[in-house]
Amino acid sequence: MPDKDRTIKDFGKQWLRYSDNEGYYGSLELLEDIISPFLKIDELKNCMVAEIGSGTGRIVNMLLASGVQHIVAIEPSDAFEILVRNIRNSEKVTCLKITGDQLPPYGDFDYIFSIGALHHIPDPKQVVGAAFRALRPGGQFLVWLYGKEGNEPYLALINPLRVLTRRLPHLALASLVWLIYHPLNLYIRLCHRFPLPLREYLLSIFDKMSPEKRRLIIYDQLNPAYAKYYKRSEAENLLLNGGFKNIRIHHRHGYSWTVIGTKP
Ligand SMILES: C[S@@+](CC[C@H](N)C(=O)[O-])C[C@H]1O[C@@H](n2cnc3c(N)ncnc32)[C@H](O)[C@@H]1O
């Protein structure tokens, strides 16, 4: 099976097992942390928005809480049923079980978001093109991606591990997550005292998550067949080559990229 389809299948299985969005993981505070270098929550009020790769709908519910007028939520995996179930105000949401490249060219969105999805799509160009066509002129596409810069020691560990873990069945992977979970908590305690790799992310984000969501995040790192860690230039070019202008980029917590571009 091609990596694109395998990854969608992997997420379907993942979200059927980790289906809720409780606590900081599903909070408006976290959305603010992701978008705030470029957008204020207030600016989303009464806007037409879409999200590409909605998973269990945590970002969709955050956007609803921001006061948007309507959201189109796209999720191609078996998580679609969880997405529909989790949505808090279904009158304001249209859920589509399609891949990002199939987003119809509505042409009237003020904002399109893709949070943590494009780095799991082997050929994201088609998705960026679909987002471009679906925005109104002046509309903006905001993308959050894993970064290469800042993650080098982590990637040296995780990449060899992922060769095995991306093939593991759920029970074996969930057991491995427990094995990693306890030493990781210890590492976080050390981060409070020493400037260790990934300190900023672990203390600003991961430390605020519940134990269950910490284990989900570990699982999420090890499970999907395809995951790409973007260099700054690759992240910028993704939007630039899709026709977007006024591209701005932020190195979020030293481990990821938030990128935004405007449709001229
Ligand atoms: C890491 S999850 C992020 C979910 C959500 N945005 C969030 O932050 O909670 C990535 C999601 O992208 C979806 N995805 C994978 N390939 C996709 C594609 N080609 N088009 C749209 N979504 C895709 C997966 O099924 C998965 O639910």
Short mmCIF file of C-alpha atoms and ligand atoms in Angstrom, two decimals:
data_model
loop_
_atom_site.label_atom_id
_atom_site.label_comp_id
_atom_site.label_asym_id
_atom_site.label_seq_id
_atom_site.Cartn_x
_atom_site.Cartn_y
_atom_site.Cartn_z
CA MET A 1 0.00 0.00 0.00
CA PRO A 2 1.44 3.48 -0.85
CA ASP A 3 2.59 5.58 2.16
CA LYS A 4 -0.22 8.10 1.53
CA ASP A 5 -2.97 5.49 2.02
CA ARG A 6 -1.08 3.62 4.76
CA THR A 7 -0.78 6.86 6.77
CA ILE A 8 -4.51 7.57 6.47
CA LYS A 9 -5.22 4.01 7.64
CA ASP A 10 -2.78 4.40 10.56
CA PHE A 11 -4.54 7.58 11.71
CA GLY A 12 -7.95 5.95 11.42
CA LYS A 13 -6.83 3.26 13.88
CA GLN A 14 -5.11 5.79 16.15
CA TRP A 15 -8.11 8.07 16.52
CA LEU A 16 -10.54 5.21 17.13
CA ARG A 17 -8.44 4.51 20.26
CA TYR A 18 -7.61 8.06 21.34
CA SER A 19 -10.89 9.75 20.54
CA ASP A 20 -11.41 12.57 23.06
CA ASN A 21 -9.84 16.02 23.19
CA GLU A 22 -9.82 16.78 26.91
CA GLY A 23 -7.78 19.37 28.80
CA TYR A 24 -5.03 21.54 27.42
CA TYR A 25 -4.81 19.27 24.33
CA GLY A 26 -8.20 20.55 23.12
CA SER A 27 -8.07 24.05 24.57
CA LEU A 28 -8.41 27.48 23.00
CA GLU A 29 -5.17 28.33 24.82
CA LEU A 30 -3.35 25.79 22.62
CA LEU A 31 -4.90 27.17 19.41
CA GLU A 32 -3.75 30.63 20.49
CA ASP A 33 -0.25 29.28 21.06
CA ILE A 34 -0.18 27.86 17.51
CA ILE A 35 -1.61 30.84 15.59
CA SER A 36 -0.77 33.86 17.77
CA PRO A 37 2.37 35.08 16.00
CA PHE A 38 0.12 35.82 13.00
CA LEU A 39 -3.54 35.76 14.04
CA LYS A 40 -5.54 36.73 17.10
CA ILE A 41 -8.49 34.56 18.15
CA ASP A 42 -10.77 37.62 17.78
CA GLU A 43 -9.90 37.94 14.09
CA LEU A 44 -11.63 34.58 13.45
CA LYS A 45 -15.03 35.82 14.60
CA ASN A 46 -17.74 35.35 11.90
CA CYS A 47 -15.20 34.04 9.39
CA MET A 48 -15.65 31.22 6.88
CA VAL A 49 -12.90 28.69 7.58
CA ALA A 50 -11.77 25.17 6.68
CA GLU A 51 -9.43 22.69 8.31
CA ILE A 52 -7.55 20.07 6.30
CA GLY A 53 -6.84 16.90 8.30
CA SER A 54 -9.23 17.34 11.23
CA GLY A 55 -8.65 14.02 13.02
CA THR A 56 -10.94 13.87 16.07
CA GLY A 57 -12.03 17.49 15.66
CA ARG A 58 -10.04 19.20 18.39
CA ILE A 59 -9.04 22.12 16.13
CA VAL A 60 -12.60 22.29 14.73
CA ASN A 61 -13.99 22.72 18.26
CA MET A 62 -11.32 25.31 19.07
CA LEU A 63 -12.31 27.26 15.93
CA LEU A 64 -15.99 27.02 16.92
CA ALA A 65 -15.08 28.42 20.33
CA SER A 66 -13.35 31.31 18.54
CA GLY A 67 -16.71 32.33 17.04
CA VAL A 68 -16.23 31.42 13.39
CA GLN A 69 -19.33 31.51 11.19
CA HIS A 70 -18.85 28.16 9.43
CA ILE A 71 -16.18 25.44 9.18
CA VAL A 72 -15.56 22.83 6.53
CA ALA A 73 -13.68 19.98 8.22
CA ILE A 74 -11.83 17.46 6.09
CA GLU A 75 -10.82 14.04 7.37
CA PRO A 76 -10.23 11.08 5.04
CA SER A 77 -9.63 8.34 7.63
CA ASP A 78 -11.91 6.13 9.73
CA ALA A 79 -11.63 8.90 12.34
CA PHE A 80 -14.38 10.64 10.35
CA GLU A 81 -17.06 9.07 12.56
CA ILE A 82 -15.25 10.34 15.70
CA LEU A 83 -14.96 13.80 14.15
CA VAL A 84 -18.71 13.94 13.50
CA ARG A 85 -19.46 12.67 17.03
CA ASN A 86 -17.08 15.12 18.75
CA ILE A 87 -18.28 18.31 17.07
CA ARG A 88 -19.96 20.66 19.55
CA ASN A 89 -22.12 22.73 17.17
CA SER A 90 -22.91 20.68 14.12
CA GLU A 91 -25.03 23.38 12.42
CA LYS A 92 -21.87 25.42 11.89
CA VAL A 93 -19.76 22.54 10.56
CA THR A 94 -19.68 20.62 7.27
CA CYS A 95 -17.64 17.43 7.53
CA LEU A 96 -16.23 15.91 4.35
CA LYS A 97 -14.63 12.46 4.19
CA ILE A 98 -12.15 13.33 1.45
CA THR A 99 -8.41 13.93 1.13
CA GLY A 100 -7.06 17.49 1.21
CA ASP A 101 -6.45 17.63 -2.55
CA GLN A 102 -10.21 17.04 -3.06
CA LEU A 103 -11.26 20.17 -1.15
CA PRO A 104 -13.80 21.76 -3.53
CA PRO A 105 -12.83 25.18 -4.98
CA TYR A 106 -15.43 27.11 -2.94
CA GLY A 107 -13.39 30.32 -3.34
CA ASP A 108 -14.92 32.03 -0.31
CA PHE A 109 -12.89 30.96 2.73
CA ASP A 110 -11.29 33.69 4.83
CA TYR A 111 -8.88 31.22 6.42
CA ILE A 112 -7.84 27.63 5.82
CA PHE A 113 -5.88 25.79 8.50
CA SER A 114 -3.85 22.61 8.33
CA ILE A 115 -2.47 21.80 11.75
CA GLY A 116 -0.16 18.79 11.88
CA ALA A 117 -1.46 17.19 8.67
CA LEU A 118 0.68 18.30 5.70
CA HIS A 119 3.82 16.69 7.17
CA HIS A 120 1.95 13.36 6.96
CA ILE A 121 1.13 13.77 3.25
CA PRO A 122 3.88 12.55 0.88
CA ASP A 123 2.81 14.90 -1.95
CA PRO A 124 1.36 17.98 -0.25
CA LYS A 125 1.56 20.18 -3.40
CA GLN A 126 -1.92 19.10 -4.56
CA VAL A 127 -3.36 19.93 -1.13
CA VAL A 128 -1.75 23.39 -1.10
CA GLY A 129 -3.23 23.95 -4.60
CA ALA A 130 -6.70 22.95 -3.41
CA ALA A 131 -6.41 25.30 -0.42
CA PHE A 132 -5.36 28.13 -2.75
CA ARG A 133 -8.42 27.61 -4.98
CA ALA A 134 -10.81 27.37 -2.01
CA LEU A 135 -9.72 30.70 -0.44
CA ARG A 136 -11.13 34.08 -1.43
CA PRO A 137 -8.59 36.63 -2.75
CA GLY A 138 -6.93 38.01 0.39
CA GLY A 139 -7.74 34.80 2.30
CA GLN A 140 -4.95 33.16 4.29
CA PHE A 141 -3.61 29.60 4.62
CA LEU A 142 -2.02 28.79 7.99
CA VAL A 143 -0.02 25.59 8.28
CA TRP A 144 1.69 24.00 11.25
CA LEU A 145 4.51 21.54 10.49
CA TYR A 146 7.17 19.53 12.33
CA GLY A 147 10.54 21.26 11.99
CA LYS A 148 13.92 19.74 11.20
CA GLU A 149 15.88 22.52 12.86
CA GLY A 150 15.83 22.07 16.63
CA ASN A 151 14.86 18.39 16.40
CA GLU A 152 18.22 16.95 15.27
CA PRO A 153 19.05 14.94 18.45
CA TYR A 154 15.43 13.77 18.68
CA LEU A 155 15.39 12.68 15.02
CA ALA A 156 18.63 10.72 15.49
CA LEU A 157 16.73 8.66 18.09
CA ILE A 158 13.27 8.46 16.60
CA ASN A 159 14.02 7.81 12.91
CA PRO A 160 15.64 4.38 13.46
CA LEU A 161 12.92 3.54 15.99
CA ARG A 162 10.13 4.48 13.54
CA VAL A 163 11.39 1.93 10.99
CA LEU A 164 10.03 -0.66 13.42
CA THR A 165 7.22 1.16 15.24
CA ARG A 166 5.32 2.28 12.12
CA ARG A 167 4.74 -1.43 11.45
CA LEU A 168 3.73 -2.47 14.96
CA PRO A 169 0.16 -3.52 15.76
CA HIS A 170 -1.69 -1.37 18.28
CA LEU A 171 -1.08 -3.44 21.43
CA ALA A 172 2.66 -3.73 20.87
CA LEU A 173 2.92 0.00 20.10
CA ALA A 174 0.81 0.98 23.12
CA SER A 175 3.08 -1.15 25.35
CA LEU A 176 6.18 0.51 23.92
CA VAL A 177 4.58 3.91 24.62
CA TRP A 178 4.32 2.98 28.32
CA LEU A 179 8.02 2.03 28.30
CA ILE A 180 8.95 5.46 26.91
CA TYR A 181 6.43 7.42 29.03
CA HIS A 182 8.12 7.06 32.44
CA PRO A 183 11.70 7.92 31.38
CA LEU A 184 10.27 10.84 29.38
CA ASN A 185 8.59 12.23 32.51
CA LEU A 186 11.94 11.99 34.27
CA TYR A 187 13.61 13.78 31.34
CA ILE A 188 11.03 16.59 31.66
CA ARG A 189 11.93 16.99 35.32
CA LEU A 190 15.58 17.33 34.30
CA CYS A 191 14.55 19.92 31.67
CA HIS A 192 13.24 22.10 34.51
CA ARG A 193 16.83 22.31 35.77
CA PHE A 194 19.04 21.96 32.67
CA PRO A 195 18.98 23.33 29.08
CA LEU A 196 18.44 19.92 27.44
CA PRO A 197 17.28 19.29 23.82
CA LEU A 198 13.55 19.99 23.21
CA ARG A 199 13.32 21.74 26.56
CA GLU A 200 11.23 24.63 25.28
CA TYR A 201 8.59 22.39 23.69
CA LEU A 202 8.48 19.95 26.60
CA LEU A 203 8.04 22.67 29.23
CA SER A 204 5.70 24.98 27.29
CA ILE A 205 3.41 22.36 25.72
CA PHE A 206 3.97 18.73 26.64
CA ASP A 207 4.17 19.38 30.39
CA LYS A 208 0.65 20.88 30.30
CA MET A 209 -0.91 17.72 28.84
CA SER A 210 -2.74 15.07 30.88
CA PRO A 211 -0.99 11.66 31.27
CA GLU A 212 -3.29 10.16 28.62
CA LYS A 213 -2.55 12.90 26.12
CA ARG A 214 1.18 12.57 26.79
CA ARG A 215 0.93 8.90 25.84
CA LEU A 216 -1.13 9.81 22.75
CA ILE A 217 1.56 12.26 21.64
CA ILE A 218 4.25 9.57 21.98
CA TYR A 219 2.02 7.12 20.06
CA ASP A 220 1.38 9.77 17.38
CA GLN A 221 5.13 10.18 16.87
CA LEU A 222 5.71 6.46 16.38
CA ASN A 223 2.57 5.30 14.55
CA PRO A 224 2.06 6.96 11.12
CA ALA A 225 3.74 5.42 8.09
CA TYR A 226 4.80 8.84 6.75
CA ALA A 227 6.13 11.83 8.71
CA LYS A 228 8.38 14.55 7.32
CA TYR A 229 10.33 17.08 9.39
CA TYR A 230 10.55 20.30 7.39
CA LYS A 231 13.54 22.61 7.00
CA ARG A 232 12.64 26.29 7.21
CA SER A 233 13.19 26.79 3.47
CA GLU A 234 11.03 23.74 2.61
CA ALA A 235 8.21 25.03 4.80
CA GLU A 236 8.33 28.47 3.15
CA ASN A 237 8.56 26.99 -0.37
CA LEU A 238 5.52 24.82 0.22
CA LEU A 239 3.34 27.94 0.26
CA LEU A 240 5.47 30.04 -2.09
CA ASN A 241 5.29 27.39 -4.86
CA GLY A 242 1.54 27.16 -4.34
CA GLY A 243 1.13 30.80 -5.41
CA PHE A 244 0.82 32.33 -1.92
CA LYS A 245 2.30 35.77 -1.21
CA ASN A 246 3.40 37.61 1.94
CA ILE A 247 4.67 34.38 3.49
CA ARG A 248 5.64 34.61 7.14
CA ILE A 249 7.14 31.87 9.26
CA HIS A 250 7.63 31.35 13.00
CA HIS A 251 9.91 28.76 14.68
CA ARG A 252 7.38 27.62 17.29
CA HIS A 253 8.96 26.54 20.57
CA GLY A 254 12.17 25.73 18.72
CA TYR A 255 10.81 22.48 17.21
CA SER A 256 8.17 23.29 14.57
CA TRP A 257 7.04 25.81 11.97
CA THR A 258 3.90 27.89 11.81
CA VAL A 259 3.69 29.30 8.26
CA ILE A 260 1.07 31.63 6.84
CA GLY A 261 0.53 32.94 3.32
CA THR A 262 -2.06 35.11 1.55
CA LYS A 263 -3.87 34.37 -1.71
CA PRO A 264 -3.32 37.48 -3.87
C1 LIG B 1 -1.71 14.50 13.32
S1 LIG B 1 -3.36 14.45 12.76
C2 LIG B 1 -3.88 16.10 13.13
C3 LIG B 1 -5.35 16.19 13.44
C4 LIG B 1 -5.85 17.58 13.84
N1 LIG B 1 -5.50 18.59 12.89
C5 LIG B 1 -5.32 17.94 15.20
O1 LIG B 1 -4.40 18.78 15.28
O2 LIG B 1 -5.79 17.36 16.19
C6 LIG B 1 -3.22 14.46 10.99
C7 LIG B 1 -4.54 14.16 10.30
O3 LIG B 1 -4.38 14.35 8.88
C8 LIG B 1 -5.14 13.36 8.23
N2 LIG B 1 -4.62 13.14 6.86
C9 LIG B 1 -3.69 12.25 6.45
N3 LIG B 1 -3.54 12.31 5.12
C10 LIG B 1 -4.40 13.26 4.66
C11 LIG B 1 -4.74 13.78 3.37
N4 LIG B 1 -4.12 13.33 2.27
N5 LIG B 1 -5.66 14.76 3.31
C12 LIG B 1 -6.27 15.24 4.43
N6 LIG B 1 -6.00 14.76 5.68
C13 LIG B 1 -5.08 13.80 5.79
C14 LIG B 1 -4.99 12.13 9.10
O4 LIG B 1 -5.99 11.16 8.85
C15 LIG B 1 -5.01 12.73 10.50
O5 LIG B 1 -6.27 12.68 11.09
#
